Coordinates of C-alpha atoms in Angstrom, one line a residue:
M1 CA 41.8 46.9 31.9
F2 CA 43.1 45.2 28.7
T3 CA 42.4 41.4 30.3
R4 CA 38.9 42.2 31.6
F5 CA 38.2 43.8 27.8
I6 CA 39.4 40.1 26.5
R7 CA 37.1 38.4 28.8
W8 CA 34.3 40.6 27.9
C9 CA 34.7 40.2 24.1
T10 CA 35.0 36.4 24.6
L11 CA 31.9 36.2 26.8
A12 CA 30.0 38.1 23.7
V13 CA 31.3 35.7 21.2
L14 CA 30.2 32.9 23.0
V15 CA 26.8 34.2 23.7
G16 CA 26.2 35.2 20.1
C17 CA 27.4 31.5 18.9
L18 CA 24.8 30.1 21.5
L19 CA 22.1 32.2 20.2
L20 CA 22.6 31.6 16.2
F21 CA 22.9 28.0 17.2
Q22 CA 19.4 28.0 19.0
R23 CA 17.7 29.8 15.9
S24 CA 19.4 27.4 13.4
P25 CA 17.0 25.0 11.6
A26 CA 19.4 22.2 12.2
A27 CA 19.3 22.8 15.6
H28 CA 15.6 22.3 16.2
A29 CA 14.3 18.8 17.7
A30 CA 13.5 16.0 15.4
T31 CA 10.1 15.3 15.6
A32 CA 8.8 11.6 16.4
G33 CA 6.3 9.5 14.0
K34 CA 2.9 9.7 15.2
L35 CA 0.0 6.8 14.6
Q36 CA -3.5 8.5 15.1
Q37 CA -6.8 7.0 15.1
F38 CA -9.8 8.8 13.0
S39 CA -13.0 7.6 12.7
Y40 CA -15.2 7.7 9.4
L41 CA -19.0 7.6 8.8
G42 CA -20.0 6.3 5.2
P43 CA -22.0 4.0 3.1
A44 CA -20.8 0.7 5.4
G45 CA -21.4 2.3 8.8
L46 CA -18.7 3.9 11.4
Y47 CA -15.0 2.8 10.5
T48 CA -12.2 3.3 12.5
Y49 CA -8.8 3.8 10.8
D50 CA -5.2 5.2 11.8
V51 CA -2.8 7.2 9.9
Y52 CA 1.0 7.2 10.4
T53 CA 2.7 10.6 10.0
P54 CA 6.5 10.1 9.5
A55 CA 9.2 11.1 11.9
N56 CA 10.5 14.9 10.8
Y57 CA 7.3 15.3 8.7
Q58 CA 6.0 19.0 8.1
V59 CA 2.9 20.1 6.7
G60 CA 3.4 21.6 3.1
T61 CA 5.5 19.2 1.6
S62 CA 4.0 17.0 -0.8
V63 CA 4.4 13.2 0.1
P64 CA 2.9 10.3 -1.2
L65 CA 0.1 8.2 0.3
I66 CA -0.2 4.4 0.9
V67 CA -3.3 2.7 2.0
V68 CA -3.0 -0.6 3.9
L69 CA -6.0 -3.1 4.3
S70 CA -5.4 -5.4 7.2
G71 CA -6.2 -9.2 7.1
C72 CA -8.6 -11.1 9.0
T73 CA -8.7 -10.9 12.7
V74 CA -6.3 -8.0 12.7
N75 CA -7.0 -4.5 13.3
A76 CA -5.4 -1.5 12.2
S77 CA -2.4 -0.8 15.1
T78 CA -1.3 -4.4 14.7
M79 CA -1.1 -4.2 10.8
A80 CA 1.1 -1.4 11.2
A81 CA 3.4 -3.1 14.0
D82 CA 3.2 -6.4 11.9
T83 CA 4.3 -5.1 8.7
G84 CA 6.7 -2.5 9.9
M85 CA 5.8 0.1 7.3
N86 CA 6.0 2.8 9.5
A87 CA 9.7 2.2 9.7
L88 CA 10.2 2.9 5.8
A89 CA 7.9 5.9 5.9
D90 CA 10.4 7.5 8.4
Q91 CA 12.9 6.9 5.9
K92 CA 11.3 7.6 2.4
Q93 CA 8.8 10.2 3.8
F94 CA 5.1 9.0 3.1
I95 CA 2.0 8.7 4.7
V96 CA 0.4 5.5 5.6
A97 CA -3.5 5.3 6.2
Y98 CA -4.1 1.3 8.1
L99 CA -8.0 0.5 7.3
Q100 CA -9.4 -2.3 9.3
Q101 CA -12.6 -4.1 9.1
E102 CA -15.3 -3.6 11.8
V103 CA -16.6 -6.4 13.8
F104 CA -20.0 -5.5 13.0
A105 CA -19.5 -6.2 9.5
N106 CA -17.5 -9.3 9.7
P107 CA -16.8 -11.1 13.4
S108 CA -13.5 -12.3 12.0
L109 CA -12.5 -9.0 10.9
C110 CA -12.3 -10.3 7.0
W111 CA -13.3 -7.8 4.6
N112 CA -16.3 -8.9 2.6
F113 CA -14.7 -8.8 -0.8
F114 CA -16.6 -11.8 -1.8
L115 CA -20.2 -10.2 -1.9
S116 CA -21.0 -8.4 -5.0
I117 CA -21.9 -5.3 -3.2
N118 CA -18.2 -4.9 -2.4
Q119 CA -17.0 -5.3 -6.0
Y120 CA -18.2 -2.2 -7.6
R121 CA -17.9 1.6 -7.2
G122 CA -20.1 3.6 -4.9
M123 CA -21.2 0.5 -2.9
D124 CA -20.6 -0.3 0.8
E125 CA -17.1 -1.3 1.7
T126 CA -15.4 -0.2 -1.6
A127 CA -17.3 3.2 -1.3
E128 CA -16.0 3.4 2.6
I129 CA -12.5 2.7 2.0
A130 CA -12.6 5.3 -1.3
G131 CA -14.2 7.6 1.2
I132 CA -11.6 7.3 4.0
T133 CA -8.8 7.4 1.4
Q134 CA -10.5 10.7 0.1
T135 CA -10.6 12.0 3.5
V136 CA -7.0 11.8 4.2
E137 CA -6.1 13.2 1.0
N138 CA -7.9 16.5 1.9
T139 CA -7.1 16.7 5.4
S140 CA -4.7 19.5 4.6
S141 CA -4.4 20.6 8.1
L142 CA -2.2 17.4 9.0
W143 CA -0.8 16.4 5.8
T144 CA 0.1 17.6 2.1
I145 CA -0.9 14.6 0.0
N146 CA 0.4 14.1 -3.8
K147 CA -2.9 13.2 -5.2
H148 CA -0.9 12.0 -8.0
R149 CA 0.9 9.3 -5.7
V150 CA -1.8 7.5 -4.2
Y151 CA -1.3 3.6 -3.8
I152 CA -3.4 0.9 -2.2
T153 CA -2.0 -2.5 -0.4
G154 CA -3.3 -5.1 1.7
I155 CA -2.8 -8.9 2.8
S156 CA -5.3 -11.9 2.5
S157 CA -8.8 -10.5 2.5
G158 CA -7.3 -7.1 2.7
G159 CA -5.2 -8.0 -0.6
A160 CA -8.5 -9.3 -2.2
M161 CA -10.4 -6.0 -1.5
V162 CA -7.3 -4.2 -3.1
V163 CA -8.2 -6.1 -6.4
N164 CA -11.8 -5.1 -6.0
M165 CA -10.6 -1.3 -5.3
G166 CA -8.4 -1.3 -8.6
A167 CA -11.6 -2.2 -10.6
A168 CA -13.9 0.1 -8.8
Y169 CA -11.6 3.2 -8.3
P170 CA -8.8 3.1 -11.0
D171 CA -8.9 6.9 -10.8
L172 CA -8.4 6.8 -7.1
Y173 CA -5.4 4.6 -6.9
T174 CA -2.1 5.1 -9.1
A175 CA -0.9 1.5 -8.6
I176 CA -2.3 -1.2 -6.4
G177 CA -0.3 -3.9 -4.0
V178 CA -1.9 -7.2 -3.8
H179 CA 0.2 -9.8 -0.7
S180 CA -1.9 -13.2 -0.7
G181 CA -5.1 -12.4 -2.2
V182 CA -7.3 -13.8 -4.9
E183 CA -8.2 -12.4 -8.5
Y184 CA -11.4 -10.3 -9.1
Q185 CA -14.8 -12.2 -8.3
A186 CA -12.9 -15.3 -7.3
V187 CA -15.5 -16.4 -4.8
T188 CA -19.1 -15.2 -4.5
A189 CA -19.3 -16.6 -0.7
F190 CA -16.4 -16.5 1.9
S191 CA -14.8 -20.1 1.8
L192 CA -11.0 -21.0 2.5
S193 CA -11.3 -24.1 0.3
A194 CA -12.3 -22.3 -2.5
S195 CA -8.6 -20.6 -3.1
V196 CA -7.0 -24.3 -3.2
T197 CA -7.5 -24.6 -6.7
G198 CA -8.1 -21.0 -7.8
G199 CA -11.1 -19.1 -9.1
P200 CA -12.5 -19.0 -12.5
P201 CA -10.4 -18.5 -15.3
P202 CA -8.2 -15.1 -15.2
V203 CA -9.0 -13.9 -18.4
L204 CA -13.0 -13.9 -17.9
Q205 CA -12.4 -12.5 -14.5
G206 CA -10.0 -9.8 -16.2
D207 CA -12.8 -8.8 -18.5
L208 CA -15.1 -8.5 -15.8
A209 CA -12.8 -6.0 -13.8
Y210 CA -12.3 -4.2 -16.7
Q211 CA -16.3 -3.7 -17.2
A212 CA -16.6 -2.8 -13.7
M213 CA -14.0 0.2 -14.4
G214 CA -16.6 1.8 -16.7
R215 CA -15.9 5.3 -17.7
Y216 CA -12.6 5.5 -15.4
A217 CA -11.1 2.7 -17.1
R218 CA -7.3 2.8 -17.2
V219 CA -4.1 0.6 -17.1
V220 CA -3.7 -0.1 -13.3
P221 CA 0.1 -1.2 -12.6
T222 CA 0.1 -4.1 -10.5
I223 CA 2.3 -6.0 -7.8
D224 CA 1.7 -9.3 -6.3
I225 CA 3.5 -10.9 -3.5
Q226 CA 2.9 -14.7 -2.8
G227 CA 4.4 -17.5 -0.7
T228 CA 4.7 -21.0 -2.2
A229 CA 3.9 -22.5 1.3
D230 CA 0.3 -20.6 1.7
T231 CA -2.3 -23.1 2.7
V232 CA -5.0 -20.2 3.5
V233 CA -4.7 -18.2 -0.1
W234 CA -2.9 -21.0 -2.1
P235 CA -0.2 -20.2 -4.6
V236 CA -2.2 -20.4 -7.6
N237 CA -4.3 -17.5 -6.7
G238 CA -0.9 -15.3 -6.9
D239 CA -0.7 -16.3 -10.5
Q240 CA -4.3 -15.7 -11.4
V241 CA -4.0 -12.2 -9.6
I242 CA -1.3 -11.3 -12.5
Q243 CA -3.1 -12.8 -15.0
Q244 CA -6.2 -11.2 -14.5
W245 CA -4.9 -7.7 -14.1
M246 CA -2.8 -8.6 -17.4
E247 CA -5.9 -9.2 -19.1
T248 CA -7.8 -6.0 -17.4
D249 CA -4.7 -3.8 -18.5
H250 CA -5.1 -5.4 -21.9
D251 CA -8.8 -4.2 -22.4
A252 CA -8.0 -0.9 -20.8
S253 CA -5.2 0.2 -23.2
G254 CA -7.5 -0.8 -25.8
G255 CA -5.4 -3.7 -26.6
T256 CA -1.9 -2.3 -27.1
Y257 CA -0.5 -4.0 -24.0
N258 CA -0.4 -7.7 -24.7
A259 CA 1.7 -9.3 -21.9
S260 CA 1.7 -13.1 -21.8
F261 CA 2.1 -14.9 -18.3
S262 CA 4.8 -17.4 -19.4
S263 CA 6.9 -15.1 -21.1
P264 CA 8.0 -12.2 -18.3
A265 CA 10.4 -9.6 -19.7
T266 CA 12.5 -10.0 -16.7
I267 CA 13.2 -13.0 -14.0
T268 CA 15.7 -12.2 -11.0
S269 CA 16.4 -14.7 -8.2
G270 CA 17.3 -13.7 -4.9
Q271 CA 18.0 -15.0 -1.2
V272 CA 17.5 -13.6 2.2
S273 CA 20.5 -14.1 4.3
G274 CA 19.4 -17.2 6.7
G275 CA 15.8 -16.9 5.2
H276 CA 13.8 -17.8 2.0
S277 CA 14.8 -17.8 -1.5
Y278 CA 12.4 -15.9 -3.8
T279 CA 11.8 -15.2 -7.6
T280 CA 10.7 -11.9 -8.9
Y281 CA 9.3 -11.5 -12.5
T282 CA 8.1 -8.7 -14.5
W283 CA 6.0 -7.9 -17.6
K284 CA 6.3 -4.5 -19.7
N285 CA 4.3 -2.6 -22.2
N286 CA 5.4 -1.7 -25.6
S287 CA 7.6 1.5 -24.3
G288 CA 9.3 -0.7 -21.9
Q289 CA 7.4 0.6 -18.9
E290 CA 6.8 -2.2 -16.4
I291 CA 3.3 -2.8 -15.6
E292 CA 3.0 -5.9 -13.6
E293 CA 5.6 -7.4 -11.0
Y294 CA 5.3 -10.7 -9.3
W295 CA 7.1 -11.8 -6.3
V296 CA 7.1 -15.6 -5.4
V297 CA 8.5 -16.2 -2.0
N298 CA 9.7 -20.1 -1.6
G299 CA 8.7 -21.7 1.9
M300 CA 6.8 -18.8 2.8
G301 CA 3.1 -19.3 4.3
H302 CA 0.2 -17.0 4.9
A303 CA 2.0 -13.8 6.2
W304 CA 3.6 -10.5 5.3
S305 CA 6.8 -10.9 3.8
G306 CA 9.9 -9.3 6.0
G307 CA 7.2 -8.3 8.7
T308 CA 6.8 -9.8 12.2
G309 CA 4.3 -10.9 14.7
L310 CA 1.0 -12.5 14.0
W311 CA 0.9 -11.3 10.2
G312 CA 4.8 -11.2 9.8
D313 CA 7.5 -13.8 8.3
P314 CA 11.0 -11.9 8.9
A315 CA 12.5 -14.8 6.7
G316 CA 10.8 -13.1 3.7
P317 CA 12.0 -10.3 1.7
S318 CA 10.8 -6.8 2.6
A319 CA 7.1 -6.5 1.0
N320 CA 7.4 -2.8 2.2
L321 CA 10.4 -2.2 0.0
A322 CA 9.2 -4.0 -3.0
L323 CA 5.9 -2.2 -2.6
Y324 CA 7.4 1.1 -2.3
N325 CA 9.8 0.8 -5.0
F326 CA 7.2 -0.2 -7.5
F327 CA 4.6 2.3 -6.4
M328 CA 7.0 5.0 -6.9
R329 CA 7.7 4.0 -10.8
F330 CA 4.1 5.5 -11.4
S331 CA 2.2 8.8 -11.3
N332 CA -0.9 9.7 -12.5

């Protein structure tokens, strides 16, 4: 009888442990990340975009949003794959929205950054991008976005549109990231050759960008990533993006931010094992806060640094991590 009692006790303890394990939050199965496609009808027409929800994310947890604008010939899902941003989103827990150009607007899927209608607030593609951003922000059933931490980046024509968005919607984006793009209003008609020698003087373009901000004017922290072997968007354009935003931020600060392109606050060199060397430059305001950051990747062409596929160069430093680390310094 005693032996049977011991067996029943042992069985009861085992069953209790199993029930406790099943109820424990730690025992819940991990959720996989999810890339979903959505559509948005705005001033420029019907656009599709993808949003990535990171693995193990739970609605109600406030997280940052990073908007990524694709380059020419690439759709949103390919941009997600080539940048590899989803893996970082899983690790750091943020939402990623991938926006693509539509074929009806540009057969090569390039953002029409060079048209004046797309360089100001409330007009055509700038309004479309802002509208999609705000829609993602407000889709509270799927995500809880920290509206003080909304950022935008992009490459090539997408990078150029990021510059336009920074000027048109400085109140919407906390900081911007330009990858292989051009300064504000660098060209007035789409021409690859126009980027060989760069655009107009950055000081003039910086003033124009500030004027476009209107009553929403504020200092917009900017990071730029540029390859020295880029023959589509030539290296001088990376210099000019930083110089233009220095002037724009100087104006927006009421003249208190006085950075000089030739006198960075820090210069740091690095080397990817088996890949490209690179140099990172930073500029700070009078309070010691970094405002501009510039990554120059030696020997890299027109590709997403650290990415793969058509738009990626795995030999470069991680653009994703550089962008994320820069963005997370700022909350408005």
